[in-house]
Amino acid sequence: MDEIEVRVRAVKTLLEAFRLERVLYIIISCLSVIILLSVPIYIIIKAPDKIEWVIGLFVPAGAITLSIGRLLKMWNQAISFVSDQKTDDNENQ
């Protein structure tokens, strides 16, 4: 077998092993984004004088952005592993 095929199989095995966690992570992230966007719209429609509530709701948006970024980093690491590229994380280990 070619080395690239071995690496692709290894990544596929890891992805299959953590399939449930990845699906739950995506579902929870999507629900968080939907709630984060729908609640401020509801507040603006029902109580337009409570704009400070809407501003307070966007404080956790950074945490959601960070978690989505971590998911994308996982895919980047898998692709780097398959292509045998050195990343900053691999060089430090």
mmCIF file of N, CA and C in Angstrom:
data_model
loop_
_atom_site.group_PDB
_atom_site.id
_atom_site.type_symbol
_atom_site.label_atom_id
_atom_site.label_comp_id
_atom_site.label_asym_id
_atom_site.label_seq_id
_atom_site.Cartn_x
_atom_site.Cartn_y
_atom_site.Cartn_z
ATOM 1 N N MET A 1 0.834 -1.199 0.000
ATOM 2 C CA MET A 1 0.000 0.000 0.000
ATOM 3 C C MET A 1 0.867 1.248 0.000
ATOM 4 N N ASP A 2 0.361 2.231 -0.646
ATOM 5 C CA ASP A 2 1.034 3.521 -0.689
ATOM 6 C C ASP A 2 0.914 4.206 0.671
ATOM 7 N N GLU A 3 1.895 5.019 1.030
ATOM 8 C CA GLU A 3 1.875 5.693 2.330
ATOM 9 C C GLU A 3 0.664 6.611 2.475
ATOM 10 N N ILE A 4 0.286 7.270 1.373
ATOM 11 C CA ILE A 4 -0.868 8.174 1.437
ATOM 12 C C ILE A 4 -2.153 7.396 1.723
ATOM 13 N N GLU A 5 -2.268 6.190 1.173
ATOM 14 C CA GLU A 5 -3.448 5.369 1.431
ATOM 15 C C GLU A 5 -3.520 4.957 2.895
ATOM 16 N N VAL A 6 -2.382 4.659 3.482
ATOM 17 C CA VAL A 6 -2.336 4.300 4.900
ATOM 18 C C VAL A 6 -2.785 5.480 5.750
ATOM 19 N N ARG A 7 -2.333 6.670 5.398
ATOM 20 C CA ARG A 7 -2.719 7.869 6.152
ATOM 21 C C ARG A 7 -4.209 8.164 5.986
ATOM 22 N N VAL A 8 -4.736 8.024 4.776
ATOM 23 C CA VAL A 8 -6.165 8.250 4.543
ATOM 24 C C VAL A 8 -6.991 7.256 5.352
ATOM 25 N N ARG A 9 -6.576 6.005 5.381
ATOM 26 C CA ARG A 9 -7.278 5.003 6.189
ATOM 27 C C ARG A 9 -7.240 5.350 7.674
ATOM 28 N N ALA A 10 -6.105 5.848 8.131
ATOM 29 C CA ALA A 10 -5.988 6.225 9.547
ATOM 30 C C ALA A 10 -6.952 7.358 9.887
ATOM 31 N N VAL A 11 -7.030 8.363 9.006
ATOM 32 C CA VAL A 11 -7.955 9.478 9.248
ATOM 33 C C VAL A 11 -9.397 8.994 9.204
ATOM 34 N N LYS A 12 -9.722 8.132 8.240
ATOM 35 C CA LYS A 12 -11.083 7.592 8.161
ATOM 36 C C LYS A 12 -11.445 6.808 9.419
ATOM 37 N N THR A 13 -10.505 6.044 9.922
ATOM 38 C CA THR A 13 -10.749 5.285 11.148
ATOM 39 C C THR A 13 -11.016 6.212 12.326
ATOM 40 N N LEU A 14 -10.228 7.269 12.439
ATOM 41 C CA LEU A 14 -10.449 8.240 13.517
ATOM 42 C C LEU A 14 -11.795 8.942 13.367
ATOM 43 N N LEU A 15 -12.141 9.310 12.148
ATOM 44 C CA LEU A 15 -13.418 9.979 11.924
ATOM 45 C C LEU A 15 -14.586 9.065 12.263
ATOM 46 N N GLU A 16 -14.485 7.807 11.904
ATOM 47 C CA GLU A 16 -15.541 6.852 12.247
ATOM 48 C C GLU A 16 -15.634 6.649 13.757
ATOM 49 N N ALA A 17 -14.496 6.611 14.428
ATOM 50 C CA ALA A 17 -14.493 6.392 15.874
ATOM 51 C C ALA A 17 -15.167 7.536 16.625
ATOM 52 N N PHE A 18 -15.044 8.740 16.116
ATOM 53 C CA PHE A 18 -15.608 9.911 16.797
ATOM 54 C C PHE A 18 -16.805 10.499 16.053
ATOM 55 N N ARG A 19 -17.502 9.678 15.282
ATOM 56 C CA ARG A 19 -18.637 10.150 14.490
ATOM 57 C C ARG A 19 -19.747 10.740 15.376
ATOM 58 N N LEU A 20 -20.137 10.037 16.424
ATOM 59 C CA LEU A 20 -21.209 10.512 17.294
ATOM 60 C C LEU A 20 -20.851 11.858 17.916
ATOM 61 N N GLU A 21 -19.626 11.998 18.397
ATOM 62 C CA GLU A 21 -19.204 13.258 19.010
ATOM 63 C C GLU A 21 -19.235 14.398 17.997
ATOM 64 N N ARG A 22 -18.786 14.118 16.774
ATOM 65 C CA ARG A 22 -18.775 15.170 15.749
ATOM 66 C C ARG A 22 -20.189 15.599 15.386
ATOM 67 N N VAL A 23 -21.094 14.634 15.245
ATOM 68 C CA VAL A 23 -22.478 14.954 14.890
ATOM 69 C C VAL A 23 -23.133 15.757 16.013
ATOM 70 N N LEU A 24 -22.951 15.326 17.255
ATOM 71 C CA LEU A 24 -23.526 16.070 18.379
ATOM 72 C C LEU A 24 -22.945 17.478 18.472
ATOM 73 N N TYR A 25 -21.655 17.597 18.230
ATOM 74 C CA TYR A 25 -21.002 18.902 18.270
ATOM 75 C C TYR A 25 -21.599 19.833 17.216
ATOM 76 N N ILE A 26 -21.815 19.320 16.019
ATOM 77 C CA ILE A 26 -22.388 20.138 14.950
ATOM 78 C C ILE A 26 -23.826 20.514 15.277
ATOM 79 N N ILE A 27 -24.611 19.564 15.796
ATOM 80 C CA ILE A 27 -26.006 19.846 16.149
ATOM 81 C C ILE A 27 -26.081 20.908 17.236
ATOM 82 N N ILE A 28 -25.278 20.755 18.278
ATOM 83 C CA ILE A 28 -25.293 21.730 19.375
ATOM 84 C C ILE A 28 -24.839 23.100 18.893
ATOM 85 N N SER A 29 -23.831 23.138 18.053
ATOM 86 C CA SER A 29 -23.362 24.428 17.516
ATOM 87 C C SER A 29 -24.434 25.096 16.671
ATOM 88 N N CYS A 30 -25.115 24.320 15.835
ATOM 89 C CA CYS A 30 -26.178 24.885 15.001
ATOM 90 C C CYS A 30 -27.339 25.398 15.847
ATOM 91 N N LEU A 31 -27.727 24.631 16.864
ATOM 92 C CA LEU A 31 -28.794 25.086 17.760
ATOM 93 C C LEU A 31 -28.400 26.371 18.488
ATOM 94 N N SER A 32 -27.163 26.446 18.904
ATOM 95 C CA SER A 32 -26.694 27.653 19.587
ATOM 96 C C SER A 32 -26.771 28.873 18.680
ATOM 97 N N VAL A 33 -26.356 28.706 17.435
ATOM 98 C CA VAL A 33 -26.400 29.830 16.498
ATOM 99 C C VAL A 33 -27.841 30.234 16.214
ATOM 100 N N ILE A 34 -28.722 29.260 16.028
ATOM 101 C CA ILE A 34 -30.136 29.568 15.768
ATOM 102 C C ILE A 34 -30.745 30.317 16.949
ATOM 103 N N ILE A 35 -30.495 29.847 18.153
ATOM 104 C CA ILE A 35 -31.028 30.511 19.342
ATOM 105 C C ILE A 35 -30.425 31.898 19.495
ATOM 106 N N LEU A 36 -29.122 31.996 19.259
ATOM 107 C CA LEU A 36 -28.440 33.283 19.389
ATOM 108 C C LEU A 36 -28.997 34.323 18.416
ATOM 109 N N LEU A 37 -29.449 33.881 17.261
ATOM 110 C CA LEU A 37 -30.000 34.819 16.286
ATOM 111 C C LEU A 37 -31.501 35.056 16.461
ATOM 112 N N SER A 38 -32.241 34.043 16.915
ATOM 113 C CA SER A 38 -33.692 34.200 17.012
ATOM 114 C C SER A 38 -34.136 34.944 18.269
ATOM 115 N N VAL A 39 -33.456 34.752 19.385
ATOM 116 C CA VAL A 39 -33.862 35.431 20.625
ATOM 117 C C VAL A 39 -33.743 36.959 20.506
ATOM 118 N N PRO A 40 -32.652 37.502 19.971
ATOM 119 C CA PRO A 40 -32.607 38.959 19.824
ATOM 120 C C PRO A 40 -33.693 39.504 18.897
ATOM 121 N N ILE A 41 -34.002 38.770 17.849
ATOM 122 C CA ILE A 41 -35.081 39.215 16.954
ATOM 123 C C ILE A 41 -36.402 39.245 17.712
ATOM 124 N N TYR A 42 -36.655 38.224 18.511
ATOM 125 C CA TYR A 42 -37.874 38.176 19.317
ATOM 126 C C TYR A 42 -37.918 39.346 20.306
ATOM 127 N N ILE A 43 -36.800 39.610 20.958
ATOM 128 C CA ILE A 43 -36.759 40.715 21.936
ATOM 129 C C ILE A 43 -36.988 42.054 21.239
ATOM 130 N N ILE A 44 -36.369 42.246 20.081
ATOM 131 C CA ILE A 44 -36.541 43.513 19.354
ATOM 132 C C ILE A 44 -37.992 43.711 18.943
ATOM 133 N N ILE A 45 -38.656 42.637 18.546
ATOM 134 C CA ILE A 45 -40.064 42.739 18.127
ATOM 135 C C ILE A 45 -40.980 42.978 19.328
ATOM 136 N N LYS A 46 -40.772 42.234 20.421
ATOM 137 C CA LYS A 46 -41.669 42.313 21.581
ATOM 138 C C LYS A 46 -41.354 43.470 22.527
ATOM 139 N N ALA A 47 -40.073 43.812 22.688
ATOM 140 C CA ALA A 47 -39.704 44.871 23.634
ATOM 141 C C ALA A 47 -38.566 45.712 23.038
ATOM 142 N N PRO A 48 -38.893 46.590 22.105
ATOM 143 C CA PRO A 48 -37.834 47.380 21.452
ATOM 144 C C PRO A 48 -37.084 48.310 22.408
ATOM 145 N N ASP A 49 -37.637 48.601 23.569
ATOM 146 C CA ASP A 49 -36.956 49.478 24.520
ATOM 147 C C ASP A 49 -35.897 48.730 25.349
ATOM 148 N N LYS A 50 -35.784 47.439 25.200
ATOM 149 C CA LYS A 50 -34.820 46.629 25.956
ATOM 150 C C LYS A 50 -33.623 46.239 25.081
ATOM 151 N N ILE A 51 -33.070 47.174 24.366
ATOM 152 C CA ILE A 51 -31.963 46.907 23.448
ATOM 153 C C ILE A 51 -30.715 46.415 24.189
ATOM 154 N N GLU A 52 -30.552 46.781 25.471
ATOM 155 C CA GLU A 52 -29.391 46.304 26.227
ATOM 156 C C GLU A 52 -29.440 44.790 26.428
ATOM 157 N N TRP A 53 -30.632 44.199 26.429
ATOM 158 C CA TRP A 53 -30.753 42.747 26.506
ATOM 159 C C TRP A 53 -30.189 42.102 25.237
ATOM 160 N N VAL A 54 -30.472 42.725 24.119
ATOM 161 C CA VAL A 54 -29.979 42.199 22.839
ATOM 162 C C VAL A 54 -28.453 42.261 22.806
ATOM 163 N N ILE A 55 -27.894 43.358 23.269
ATOM 164 C CA ILE A 55 -26.432 43.501 23.295
ATOM 165 C C ILE A 55 -25.824 42.453 24.226
ATOM 166 N N GLY A 56 -26.461 42.206 25.369
ATOM 167 C CA GLY A 56 -25.973 41.200 26.311
ATOM 168 C C GLY A 56 -26.005 39.786 25.746
ATOM 169 N N LEU A 57 -26.909 39.528 24.815
ATOM 170 C CA LEU A 57 -26.983 38.191 24.228
ATOM 171 C C LEU A 57 -25.812 37.890 23.299
ATOM 172 N N PHE A 58 -25.180 38.906 22.749
ATOM 173 C CA PHE A 58 -24.095 38.673 21.813
ATOM 174 C C PHE A 58 -22.738 38.492 22.490
ATOM 175 N N VAL A 59 -22.693 38.556 23.794
ATOM 176 C CA VAL A 59 -21.443 38.291 24.514
ATOM 177 C C VAL A 59 -20.995 36.837 24.299
ATOM 178 N N PRO A 60 -21.900 35.826 24.371
ATOM 179 C CA PRO A 60 -21.448 34.446 24.157
ATOM 180 C C PRO A 60 -21.134 34.109 22.700
ATOM 181 N N ALA A 61 -21.330 35.040 21.798
ATOM 182 C CA ALA A 61 -21.047 34.767 20.383
ATOM 183 C C ALA A 61 -19.580 34.428 20.166
ATOM 184 N N GLY A 62 -18.698 34.981 20.966
ATOM 185 C CA GLY A 62 -17.278 34.661 20.857
ATOM 186 C C GLY A 62 -17.000 33.201 21.181
ATOM 187 N N ALA A 63 -17.700 32.665 22.166
ATOM 188 C CA ALA A 63 -17.519 31.250 22.519
ATOM 189 C C ALA A 63 -18.003 30.345 21.398
ATOM 190 N N ILE A 64 -19.102 30.716 20.769
ATOM 191 C CA ILE A 64 -19.610 29.921 19.650
ATOM 192 C C ILE A 64 -18.637 29.986 18.481
ATOM 193 N N THR A 65 -18.121 31.154 18.205
ATOM 194 C CA THR A 65 -17.151 31.301 17.120
ATOM 195 C C THR A 65 -15.904 30.485 17.400
ATOM 196 N N LEU A 66 -15.445 30.493 18.634
ATOM 197 C CA LEU A 66 -14.267 29.715 19.002
ATOM 198 C C LEU A 66 -14.510 28.221 18.812
ATOM 199 N N SER A 67 -15.684 27.725 19.221
ATOM 200 C CA SER A 67 -15.940 26.300 19.072
ATOM 201 C C SER A 67 -16.070 25.884 17.616
ATOM 202 N N ILE A 68 -16.662 26.722 16.783
ATOM 203 C CA ILE A 68 -16.734 26.409 15.360
ATOM 204 C C ILE A 68 -15.331 26.429 14.759
ATOM 205 N N GLY A 69 -14.495 27.342 15.202
ATOM 206 C CA GLY A 69 -13.116 27.398 14.734
ATOM 207 C C GLY A 69 -12.339 26.147 15.106
ATOM 208 N N ARG A 70 -12.597 25.590 16.286
ATOM 209 C CA ARG A 70 -11.911 24.356 16.699
ATOM 210 C C ARG A 70 -12.321 23.187 15.803
ATOM 211 N N LEU A 71 -13.585 23.151 15.400
ATOM 212 C CA LEU A 71 -14.043 22.099 14.502
ATOM 213 C C LEU A 71 -13.327 22.197 13.161
ATOM 214 N N LEU A 72 -13.202 23.416 12.653
ATOM 215 C CA LEU A 72 -12.509 23.605 11.382
ATOM 216 C C LEU A 72 -11.027 23.274 11.510
ATOM 217 N N LYS A 73 -10.444 23.531 12.675
ATOM 218 C CA LYS A 73 -9.033 23.199 12.892
ATOM 219 C C LYS A 73 -8.831 21.687 12.857
ATOM 220 N N MET A 74 -9.800 20.934 13.377
ATOM 221 C CA MET A 74 -9.705 19.477 13.337
ATOM 222 C C MET A 74 -9.616 18.989 11.896
ATOM 223 N N TRP A 75 -10.448 19.548 11.019
ATOM 224 C CA TRP A 75 -10.409 19.154 9.615
ATOM 225 C C TRP A 75 -9.076 19.552 8.989
ATOM 226 N N ASN A 76 -8.571 20.703 9.333
ATOM 227 C CA ASN A 76 -7.284 21.151 8.806
ATOM 228 C C ASN A 76 -6.163 20.209 9.236
ATOM 229 N N GLN A 77 -6.193 19.766 10.485
ATOM 230 C CA GLN A 77 -5.179 18.832 10.975
ATOM 231 C C GLN A 77 -5.280 17.483 10.268
ATOM 232 N N ALA A 78 -6.502 17.031 9.999
ATOM 233 C CA ALA A 78 -6.665 15.758 9.295
ATOM 234 C C ALA A 78 -6.103 15.844 7.880
ATOM 235 N N ILE A 79 -6.361 16.942 7.206
ATOM 236 C CA ILE A 79 -5.841 17.118 5.850
ATOM 237 C C ILE A 79 -4.323 17.238 5.877
ATOM 238 N N SER A 80 -3.787 17.949 6.847
ATOM 239 C CA SER A 80 -2.331 18.074 6.973
ATOM 240 C C SER A 80 -1.685 16.723 7.254
ATOM 241 N N PHE A 81 -2.345 15.900 8.065
ATOM 242 C CA PHE A 81 -1.827 14.575 8.372
ATOM 243 C C PHE A 81 -1.764 13.703 7.119
ATOM 244 N N VAL A 82 -2.832 13.771 6.319
ATOM 245 C CA VAL A 82 -2.876 12.968 5.106
ATOM 246 C C VAL A 82 -1.811 13.420 4.112
ATOM 247 N N SER A 83 -1.636 14.719 3.978
ATOM 248 C CA SER A 83 -0.670 15.227 3.005
ATOM 249 C C SER A 83 0.745 15.290 3.573
ATOM 250 N N ASP A 84 0.919 14.912 4.852
ATOM 251 C CA ASP A 84 2.224 14.868 5.517
ATOM 252 C C ASP A 84 2.891 16.237 5.561
ATOM 253 N N GLN A 85 2.100 17.279 5.765
ATOM 254 C CA GLN A 85 2.645 18.625 5.893
ATOM 255 C C GLN A 85 2.940 18.896 7.353
ATOM 256 N N LYS A 86 3.978 19.664 7.597
ATOM 257 C CA LYS A 86 4.315 20.068 8.959
ATOM 258 C C LYS A 86 3.486 21.302 9.318
ATOM 259 N N THR A 87 2.818 21.244 10.488
ATOM 260 C CA THR A 87 2.091 22.400 10.994
ATOM 261 C C THR A 87 2.775 22.868 12.260
ATOM 262 N N ASP A 88 2.352 24.002 12.754
ATOM 263 C CA ASP A 88 2.924 24.526 13.998
ATOM 264 C C ASP A 88 2.718 23.552 15.146
ATOM 265 N N ASP A 89 1.531 22.906 15.216
ATOM 266 C CA ASP A 89 1.245 21.961 16.290
ATOM 267 C C ASP A 89 2.147 20.728 16.186
ATOM 268 N N ASN A 90 2.392 20.247 14.963
ATOM 269 C CA ASN A 90 3.222 19.062 14.785
ATOM 270 C C ASN A 90 4.685 19.345 15.093
ATOM 271 N N GLU A 91 5.150 20.552 14.795
ATOM 272 C CA GLU A 91 6.543 20.877 15.025
ATOM 273 C C GLU A 91 6.846 21.032 16.509
ATOM 274 N N ASN A 92 5.846 21.450 17.299
ATOM 275 C CA ASN A 92 6.049 21.658 18.728
ATOM 276 C C ASN A 92 6.017 20.355 19.513
ATOM 277 N N GLN A 93 5.504 19.288 18.921
ATOM 278 C CA GLN A 93 5.359 18.016 19.654
ATOM 279 C C GLN A 93 6.556 17.133 19.444
#
